[in-house]
CSV table of C-alpha atoms in Angstrom, one decimal:
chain,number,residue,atom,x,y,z
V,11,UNK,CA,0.0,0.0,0.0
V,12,UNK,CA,2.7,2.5,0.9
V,13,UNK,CA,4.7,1.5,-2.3
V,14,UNK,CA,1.3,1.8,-4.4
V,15,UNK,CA,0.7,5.4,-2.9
V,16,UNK,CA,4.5,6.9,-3.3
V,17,UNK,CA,4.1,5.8,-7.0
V,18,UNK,CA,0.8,8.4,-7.0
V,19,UNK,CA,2.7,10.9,-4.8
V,20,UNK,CA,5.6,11.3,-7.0
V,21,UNK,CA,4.1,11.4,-9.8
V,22,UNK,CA,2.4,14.9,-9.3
V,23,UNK,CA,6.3,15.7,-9.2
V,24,UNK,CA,7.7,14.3,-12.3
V,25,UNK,CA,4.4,13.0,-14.4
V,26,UNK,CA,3.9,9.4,-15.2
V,27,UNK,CA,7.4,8.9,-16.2
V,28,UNK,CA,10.5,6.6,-15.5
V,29,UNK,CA,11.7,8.6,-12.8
V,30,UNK,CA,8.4,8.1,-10.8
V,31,UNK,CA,9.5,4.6,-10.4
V,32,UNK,CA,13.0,4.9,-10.0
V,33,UNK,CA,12.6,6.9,-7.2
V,34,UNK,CA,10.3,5.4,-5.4
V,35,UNK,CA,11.6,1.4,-5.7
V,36,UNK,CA,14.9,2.7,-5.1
V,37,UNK,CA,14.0,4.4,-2.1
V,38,UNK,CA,12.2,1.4,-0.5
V,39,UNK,CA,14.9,-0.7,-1.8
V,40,UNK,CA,17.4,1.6,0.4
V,41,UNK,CA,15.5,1.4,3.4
V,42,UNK,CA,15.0,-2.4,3.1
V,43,UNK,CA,19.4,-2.9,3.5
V,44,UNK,CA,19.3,0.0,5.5
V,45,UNK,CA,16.6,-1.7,8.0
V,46,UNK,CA,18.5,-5.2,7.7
V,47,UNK,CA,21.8,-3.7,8.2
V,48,UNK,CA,20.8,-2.1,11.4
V,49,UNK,CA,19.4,-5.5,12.5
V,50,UNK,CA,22.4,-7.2,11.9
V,51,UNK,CA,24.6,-4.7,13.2
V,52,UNK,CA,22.8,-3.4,16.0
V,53,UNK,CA,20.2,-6.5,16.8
V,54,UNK,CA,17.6,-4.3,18.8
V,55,UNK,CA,15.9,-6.5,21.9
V,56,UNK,CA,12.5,-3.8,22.3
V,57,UNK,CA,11.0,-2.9,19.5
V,58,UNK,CA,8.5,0.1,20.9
V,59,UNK,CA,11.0,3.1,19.5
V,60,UNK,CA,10.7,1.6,16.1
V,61,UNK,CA,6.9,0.9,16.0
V,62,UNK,CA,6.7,4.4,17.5
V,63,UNK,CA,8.9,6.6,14.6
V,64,UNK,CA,7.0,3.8,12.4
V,65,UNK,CA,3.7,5.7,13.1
V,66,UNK,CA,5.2,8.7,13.1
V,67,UNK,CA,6.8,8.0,9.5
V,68,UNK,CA,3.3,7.2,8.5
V,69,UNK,CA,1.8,9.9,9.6
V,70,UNK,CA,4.1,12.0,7.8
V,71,UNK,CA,3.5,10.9,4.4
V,72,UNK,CA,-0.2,11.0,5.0
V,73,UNK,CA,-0.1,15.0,6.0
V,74,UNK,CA,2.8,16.0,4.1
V,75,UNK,CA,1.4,17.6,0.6
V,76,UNK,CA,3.6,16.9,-2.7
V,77,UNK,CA,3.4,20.4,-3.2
V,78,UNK,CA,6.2,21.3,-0.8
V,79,UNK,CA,8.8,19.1,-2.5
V,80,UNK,CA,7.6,21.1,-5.9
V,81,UNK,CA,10.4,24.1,-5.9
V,82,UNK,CA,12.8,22.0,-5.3
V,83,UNK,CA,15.7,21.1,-8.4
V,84,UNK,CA,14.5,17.6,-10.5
V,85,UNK,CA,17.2,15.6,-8.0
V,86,UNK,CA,16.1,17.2,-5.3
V,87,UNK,CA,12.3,15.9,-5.6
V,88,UNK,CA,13.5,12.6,-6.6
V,89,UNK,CA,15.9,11.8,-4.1
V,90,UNK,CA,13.6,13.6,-1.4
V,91,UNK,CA,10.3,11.8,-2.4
V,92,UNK,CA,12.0,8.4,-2.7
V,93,UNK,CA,13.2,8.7,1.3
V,94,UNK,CA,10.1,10.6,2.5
V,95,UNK,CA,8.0,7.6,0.8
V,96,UNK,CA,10.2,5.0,1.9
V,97,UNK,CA,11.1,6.1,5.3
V,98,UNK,CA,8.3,3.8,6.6
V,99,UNK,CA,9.5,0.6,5.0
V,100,UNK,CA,12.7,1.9,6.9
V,101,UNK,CA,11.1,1.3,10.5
V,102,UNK,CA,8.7,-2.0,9.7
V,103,UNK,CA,11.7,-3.4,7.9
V,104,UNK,CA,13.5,-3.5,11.4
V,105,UNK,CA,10.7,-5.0,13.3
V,106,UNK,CA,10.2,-7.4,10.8
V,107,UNK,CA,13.7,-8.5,10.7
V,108,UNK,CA,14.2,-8.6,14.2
V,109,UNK,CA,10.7,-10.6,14.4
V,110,UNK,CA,11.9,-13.0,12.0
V,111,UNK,CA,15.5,-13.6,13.5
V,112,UNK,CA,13.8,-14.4,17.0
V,113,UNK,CA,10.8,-17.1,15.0
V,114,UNK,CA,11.3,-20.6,15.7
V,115,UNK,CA,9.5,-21.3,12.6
V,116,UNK,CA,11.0,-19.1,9.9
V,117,UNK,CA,8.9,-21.0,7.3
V,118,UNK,CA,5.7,-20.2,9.2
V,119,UNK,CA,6.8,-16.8,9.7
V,120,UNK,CA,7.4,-16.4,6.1
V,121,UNK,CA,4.5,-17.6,4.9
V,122,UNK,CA,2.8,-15.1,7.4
V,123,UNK,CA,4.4,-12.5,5.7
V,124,UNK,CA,3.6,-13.0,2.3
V,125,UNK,CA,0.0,-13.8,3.7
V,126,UNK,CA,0.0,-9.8,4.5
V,127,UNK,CA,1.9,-8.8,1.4
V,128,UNK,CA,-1.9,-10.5,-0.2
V,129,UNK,CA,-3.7,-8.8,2.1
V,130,UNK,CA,-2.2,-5.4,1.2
V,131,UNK,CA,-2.8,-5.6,-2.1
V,132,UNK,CA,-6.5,-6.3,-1.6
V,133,UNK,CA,-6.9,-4.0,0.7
V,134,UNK,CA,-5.3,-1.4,-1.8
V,135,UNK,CA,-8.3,-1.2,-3.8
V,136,UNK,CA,-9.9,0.8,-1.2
V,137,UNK,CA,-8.6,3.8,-2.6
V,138,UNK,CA,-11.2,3.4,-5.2
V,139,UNK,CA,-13.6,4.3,-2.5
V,140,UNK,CA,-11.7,6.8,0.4
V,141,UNK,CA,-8.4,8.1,-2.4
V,142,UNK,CA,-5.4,7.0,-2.3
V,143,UNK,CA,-4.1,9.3,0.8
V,144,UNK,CA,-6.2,7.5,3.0
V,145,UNK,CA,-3.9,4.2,2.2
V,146,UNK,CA,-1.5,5.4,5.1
V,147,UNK,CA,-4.4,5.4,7.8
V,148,UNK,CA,-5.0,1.8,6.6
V,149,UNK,CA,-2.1,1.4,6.9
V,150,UNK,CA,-1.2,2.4,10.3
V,151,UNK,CA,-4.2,1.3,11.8
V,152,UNK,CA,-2.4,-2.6,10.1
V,153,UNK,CA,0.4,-1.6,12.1
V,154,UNK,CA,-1.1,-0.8,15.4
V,155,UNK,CA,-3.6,-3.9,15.3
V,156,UNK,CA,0.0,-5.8,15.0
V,157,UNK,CA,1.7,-4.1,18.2
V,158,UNK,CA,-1.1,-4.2,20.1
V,159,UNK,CA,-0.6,-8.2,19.2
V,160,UNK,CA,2.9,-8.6,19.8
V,161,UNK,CA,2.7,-7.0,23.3
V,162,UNK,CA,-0.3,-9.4,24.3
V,163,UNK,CA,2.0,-12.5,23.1
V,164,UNK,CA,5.1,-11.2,25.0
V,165,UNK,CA,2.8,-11.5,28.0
V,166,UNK,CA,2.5,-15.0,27.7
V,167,UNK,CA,4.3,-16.8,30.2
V,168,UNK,CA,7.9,-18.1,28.8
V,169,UNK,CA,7.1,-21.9,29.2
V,170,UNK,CA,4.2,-21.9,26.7
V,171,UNK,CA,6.2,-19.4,24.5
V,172,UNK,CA,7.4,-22.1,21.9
V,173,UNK,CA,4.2,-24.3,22.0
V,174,UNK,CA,2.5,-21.6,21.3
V,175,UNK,CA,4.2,-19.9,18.7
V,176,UNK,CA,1.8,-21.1,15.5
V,177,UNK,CA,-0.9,-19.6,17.9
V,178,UNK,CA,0.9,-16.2,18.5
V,179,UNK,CA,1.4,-15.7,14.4
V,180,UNK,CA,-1.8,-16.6,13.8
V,181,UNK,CA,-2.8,-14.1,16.0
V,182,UNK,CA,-1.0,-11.3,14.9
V,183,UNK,CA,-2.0,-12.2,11.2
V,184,UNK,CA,-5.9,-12.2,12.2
V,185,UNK,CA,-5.5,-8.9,14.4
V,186,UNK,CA,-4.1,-7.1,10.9
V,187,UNK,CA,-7.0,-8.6,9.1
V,188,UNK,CA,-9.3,-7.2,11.7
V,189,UNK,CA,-7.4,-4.1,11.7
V,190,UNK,CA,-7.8,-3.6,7.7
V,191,UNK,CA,-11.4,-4.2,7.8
V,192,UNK,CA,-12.3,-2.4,10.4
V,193,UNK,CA,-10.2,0.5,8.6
V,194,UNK,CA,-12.3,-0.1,5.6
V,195,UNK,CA,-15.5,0.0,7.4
V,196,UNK,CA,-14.2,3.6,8.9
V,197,UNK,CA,-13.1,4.9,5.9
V,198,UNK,CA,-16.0,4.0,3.8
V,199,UNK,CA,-18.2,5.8,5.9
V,200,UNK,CA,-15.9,9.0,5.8
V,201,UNK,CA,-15.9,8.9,2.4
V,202,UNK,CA,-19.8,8.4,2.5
V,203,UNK,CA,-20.0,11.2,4.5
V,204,UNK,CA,-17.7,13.9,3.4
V,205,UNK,CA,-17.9,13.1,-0.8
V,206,UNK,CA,-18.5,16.5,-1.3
V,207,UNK,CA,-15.6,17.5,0.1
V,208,UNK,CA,-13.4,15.4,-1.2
V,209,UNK,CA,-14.7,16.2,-5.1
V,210,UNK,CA,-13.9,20.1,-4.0
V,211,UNK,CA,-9.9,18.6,-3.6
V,212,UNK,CA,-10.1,16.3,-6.2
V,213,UNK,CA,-11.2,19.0,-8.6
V,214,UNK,CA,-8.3,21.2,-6.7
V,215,UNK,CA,-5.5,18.8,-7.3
V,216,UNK,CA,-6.9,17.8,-11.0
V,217,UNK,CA,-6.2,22.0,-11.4
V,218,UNK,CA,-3.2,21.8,-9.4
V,219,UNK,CA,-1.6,19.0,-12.2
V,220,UNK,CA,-2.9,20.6,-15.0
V,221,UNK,CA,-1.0,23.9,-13.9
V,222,UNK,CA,2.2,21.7,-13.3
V,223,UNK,CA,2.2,20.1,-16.4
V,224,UNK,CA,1.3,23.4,-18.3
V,225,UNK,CA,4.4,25.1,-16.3
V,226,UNK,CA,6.4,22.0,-17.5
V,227,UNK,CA,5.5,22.8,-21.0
V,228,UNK,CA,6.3,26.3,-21.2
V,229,UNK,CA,9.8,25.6,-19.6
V,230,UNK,CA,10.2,23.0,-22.4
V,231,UNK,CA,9.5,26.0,-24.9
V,232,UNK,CA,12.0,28.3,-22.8
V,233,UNK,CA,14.8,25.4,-23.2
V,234,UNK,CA,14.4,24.3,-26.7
V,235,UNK,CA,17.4,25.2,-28.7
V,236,UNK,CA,18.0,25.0,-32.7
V,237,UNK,CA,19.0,21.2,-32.2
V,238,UNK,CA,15.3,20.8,-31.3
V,239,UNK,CA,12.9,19.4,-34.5
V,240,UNK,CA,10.0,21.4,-35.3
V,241,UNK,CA,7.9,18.1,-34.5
V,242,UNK,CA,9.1,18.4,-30.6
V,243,UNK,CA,8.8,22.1,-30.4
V,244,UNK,CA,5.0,21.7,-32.0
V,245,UNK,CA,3.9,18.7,-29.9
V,246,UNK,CA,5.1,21.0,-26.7
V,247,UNK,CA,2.4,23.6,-28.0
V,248,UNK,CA,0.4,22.0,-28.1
V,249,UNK,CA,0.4,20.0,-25.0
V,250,UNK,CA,0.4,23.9,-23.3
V,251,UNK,CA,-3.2,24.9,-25.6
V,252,UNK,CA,-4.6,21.5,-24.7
V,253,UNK,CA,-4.6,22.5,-21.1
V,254,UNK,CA,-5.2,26.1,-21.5
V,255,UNK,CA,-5.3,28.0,-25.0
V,256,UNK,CA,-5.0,31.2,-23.4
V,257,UNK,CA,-1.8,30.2,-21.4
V,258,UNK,CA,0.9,31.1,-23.9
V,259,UNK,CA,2.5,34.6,-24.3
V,260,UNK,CA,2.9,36.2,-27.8
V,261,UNK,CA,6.3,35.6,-28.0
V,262,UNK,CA,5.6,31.7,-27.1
V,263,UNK,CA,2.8,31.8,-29.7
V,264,UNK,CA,5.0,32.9,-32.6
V,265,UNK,CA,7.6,30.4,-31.7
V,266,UNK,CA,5.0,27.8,-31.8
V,267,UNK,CA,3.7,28.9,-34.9
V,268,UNK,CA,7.6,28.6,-37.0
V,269,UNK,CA,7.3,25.2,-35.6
V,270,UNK,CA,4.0,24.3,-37.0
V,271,UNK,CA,5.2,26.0,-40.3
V,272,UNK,CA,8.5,24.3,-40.1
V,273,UNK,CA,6.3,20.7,-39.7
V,274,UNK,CA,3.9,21.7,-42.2
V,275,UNK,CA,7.2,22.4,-44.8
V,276,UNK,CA,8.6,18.6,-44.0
V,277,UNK,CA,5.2,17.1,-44.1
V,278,UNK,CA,4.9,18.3,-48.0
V,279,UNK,CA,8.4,17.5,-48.8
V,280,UNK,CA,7.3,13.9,-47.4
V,281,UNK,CA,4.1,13.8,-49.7
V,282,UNK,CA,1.8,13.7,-46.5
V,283,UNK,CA,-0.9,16.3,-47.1
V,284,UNK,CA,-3.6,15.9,-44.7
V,285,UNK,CA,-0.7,15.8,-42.0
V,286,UNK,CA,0.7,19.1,-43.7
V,287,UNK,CA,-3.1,21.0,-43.3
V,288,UNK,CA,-3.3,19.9,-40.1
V,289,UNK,CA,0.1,21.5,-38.9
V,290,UNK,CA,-0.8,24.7,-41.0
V,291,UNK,CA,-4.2,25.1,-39.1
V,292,UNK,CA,-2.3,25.2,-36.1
V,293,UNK,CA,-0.4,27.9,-37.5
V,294,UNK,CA,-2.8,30.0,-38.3
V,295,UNK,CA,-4.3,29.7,-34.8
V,296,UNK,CA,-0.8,31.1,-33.8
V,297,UNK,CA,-0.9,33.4,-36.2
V,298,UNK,CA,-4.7,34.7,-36.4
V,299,UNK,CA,-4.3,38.5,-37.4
V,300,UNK,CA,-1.4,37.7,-39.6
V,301,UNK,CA,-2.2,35.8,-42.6
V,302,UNK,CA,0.1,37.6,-45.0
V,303,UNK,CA,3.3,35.1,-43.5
V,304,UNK,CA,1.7,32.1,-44.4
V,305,UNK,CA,0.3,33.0,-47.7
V,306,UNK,CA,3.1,31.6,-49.4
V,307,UNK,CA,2.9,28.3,-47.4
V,308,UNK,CA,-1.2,28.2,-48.3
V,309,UNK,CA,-0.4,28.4,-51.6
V,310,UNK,CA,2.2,25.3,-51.6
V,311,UNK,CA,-0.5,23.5,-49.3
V,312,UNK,CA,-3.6,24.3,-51.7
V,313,UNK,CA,-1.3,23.0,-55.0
V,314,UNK,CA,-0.4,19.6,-53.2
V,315,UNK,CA,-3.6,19.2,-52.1
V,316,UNK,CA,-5.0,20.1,-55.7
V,317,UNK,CA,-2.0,17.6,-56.9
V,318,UNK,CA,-3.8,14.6,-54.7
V,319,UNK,CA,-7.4,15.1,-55.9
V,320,UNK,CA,-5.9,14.8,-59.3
V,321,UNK,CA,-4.3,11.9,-58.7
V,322,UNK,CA,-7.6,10.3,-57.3
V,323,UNK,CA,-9.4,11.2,-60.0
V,324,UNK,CA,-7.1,9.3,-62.0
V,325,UNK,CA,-6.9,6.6,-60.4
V,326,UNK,CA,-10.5,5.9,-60.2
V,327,UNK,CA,-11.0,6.1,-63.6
V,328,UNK,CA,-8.1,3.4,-64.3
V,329,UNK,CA,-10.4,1.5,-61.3
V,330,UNK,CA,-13.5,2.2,-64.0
């Protein structure tokens, strides 16, 4: 769940791209060694601190907003949001080590775990219902159930310990099933309650990407240099007038519209026409006010064009 919910997080940094991913399966990789590293170097005997700055690592992902981590350079947010969303897996991966050394029955304890790797990804499709933030409460509520376990089979007196070690697991496993439902039950009925609401900040983070990606798009344009094809320049524009059509300045506008002119030049030289009037509409969006620069280009357009319906003519009367 926490894995599935960085992925989301970081992507309002970067976009669905590959550095979404990098960064956040690198960072939980890290914390994993770092977390088994400590174990083996360290081995901790009371785990309380760790389930403590666990919660407290959860709770920070839950309230802290993407948008803080937005000014910062591209490595910044990357290596940032990779720790911030993996600092969790930091904590839980020491308690589950240390857990795991202490089992009498690795295999058993093992098969536990996977057990709740199942359960996590079931339980993930909640966000369909209560978003994707609410994950971490899921999330922590999972991890309290299993403290709250843990202490009540450290109670047990030490001679039944071993014989009752299948029991204790089993225990622990059914308390974080408990703990997920009952999560789900509390969650649903927030999100029954308080839809509204949450459209409002859907609708305001929808805006808030679509501003991102449109400030993303006009750096691109600020950036692009005469190495840069017309086709990559044009795209850019019009990713920026798909958000917002009002967005660009003139000076942005008449760079866009040499790049639809330039595409609209290579697509006749390459024979394809209804490509080339395409591009050349685009232009003269750019360029409303100011035919007189692409009358020349019109003219070439209108020939090839005239050239094509020709040529279709012919052919269907060969076809006749």
């Amino acid at each position: 769940m926490i894995e599935t919910r960085g992925v989301v997080n970081i992507s309002l940094l970067f976009g669905s791209t590959w550095i979404v991913n990098s960064s956040v399966f690198a960072g939980i990789l890290l914390m994993a060694f770092l977390a088994n590293l400590w174990v083996v170097r360290f081995q901790p005997e009371h785990l309380e601190g760790f389930f403590l700055l666990l919660v407290g690592a959860v709770l920070v992902t839950y309230v802290l907003p993407s948008t803080l981590l937005l000014n910062l350079p591209l490595w910044g947010r990357g290596v940032l949001g990779g720790l911030v969303n993996g600092l969790p897996i930091a904590f839980a991966g020491v308690i589950f080590s240390t857990l795991f050394s202490r089992s009498t029955n690795p295999a058993l304890s093992l098969g536990s775990n996977l057990l709740g790797a199942v359960v996590g990804g079931c339980v993930e499709y909640l966000s369909m219902l209560a978003g994707l933030k609410a994950l971490a409460l899921v999330a922590l509520m999972i991890y309290l159930a299993v403290f709250v376990a843990l202490k009540h089979h450290e109670r047990a007196p030490r001679t039944e310990a071993l014989n009752q070690q299948r029991k204790g697991i089993g225990g622990v496993v059914a308390a974080a099933l408990l703990a997920g439902v009952a999560g789900i039950a509390v969650l649903a009925s927030i999100a029954a309650s308080g839809s509204r609401s949450g459209n409002a900040e859907a609708q305001a983070e929808r805006r808030w990407i679509r501003a991102n990606h449109l400030a993303d798009a006009r750096a691109k344009l600020q950036i692009f240099n005469s190495d840069s094809t017309p086709v990559e320049v044009a795209q850019t524009c019009e990713d920026a007038e798909r958000i917002d059509p009002n967005a660009l300045s003139s000076a942005e506008r008449n760079q866009c519209a040499q790049a639809h002119m330039a595409t609209t030049r290579d697509l006749l030289n390459s024979g394809q026409t209804a490509q080339a009037r395409r591009a050349f509409d685009r232009a003269k969006v750019e360029l409303a006010g100011r035919p007189a620069e692409l009358s020349d280009l019109e003219t070439s357009l209108k020939s090839a064009e005239e050239s094509d319906r020709m040529n279709v003519g012919e052919q269907q009367r060969k076809e006749k």
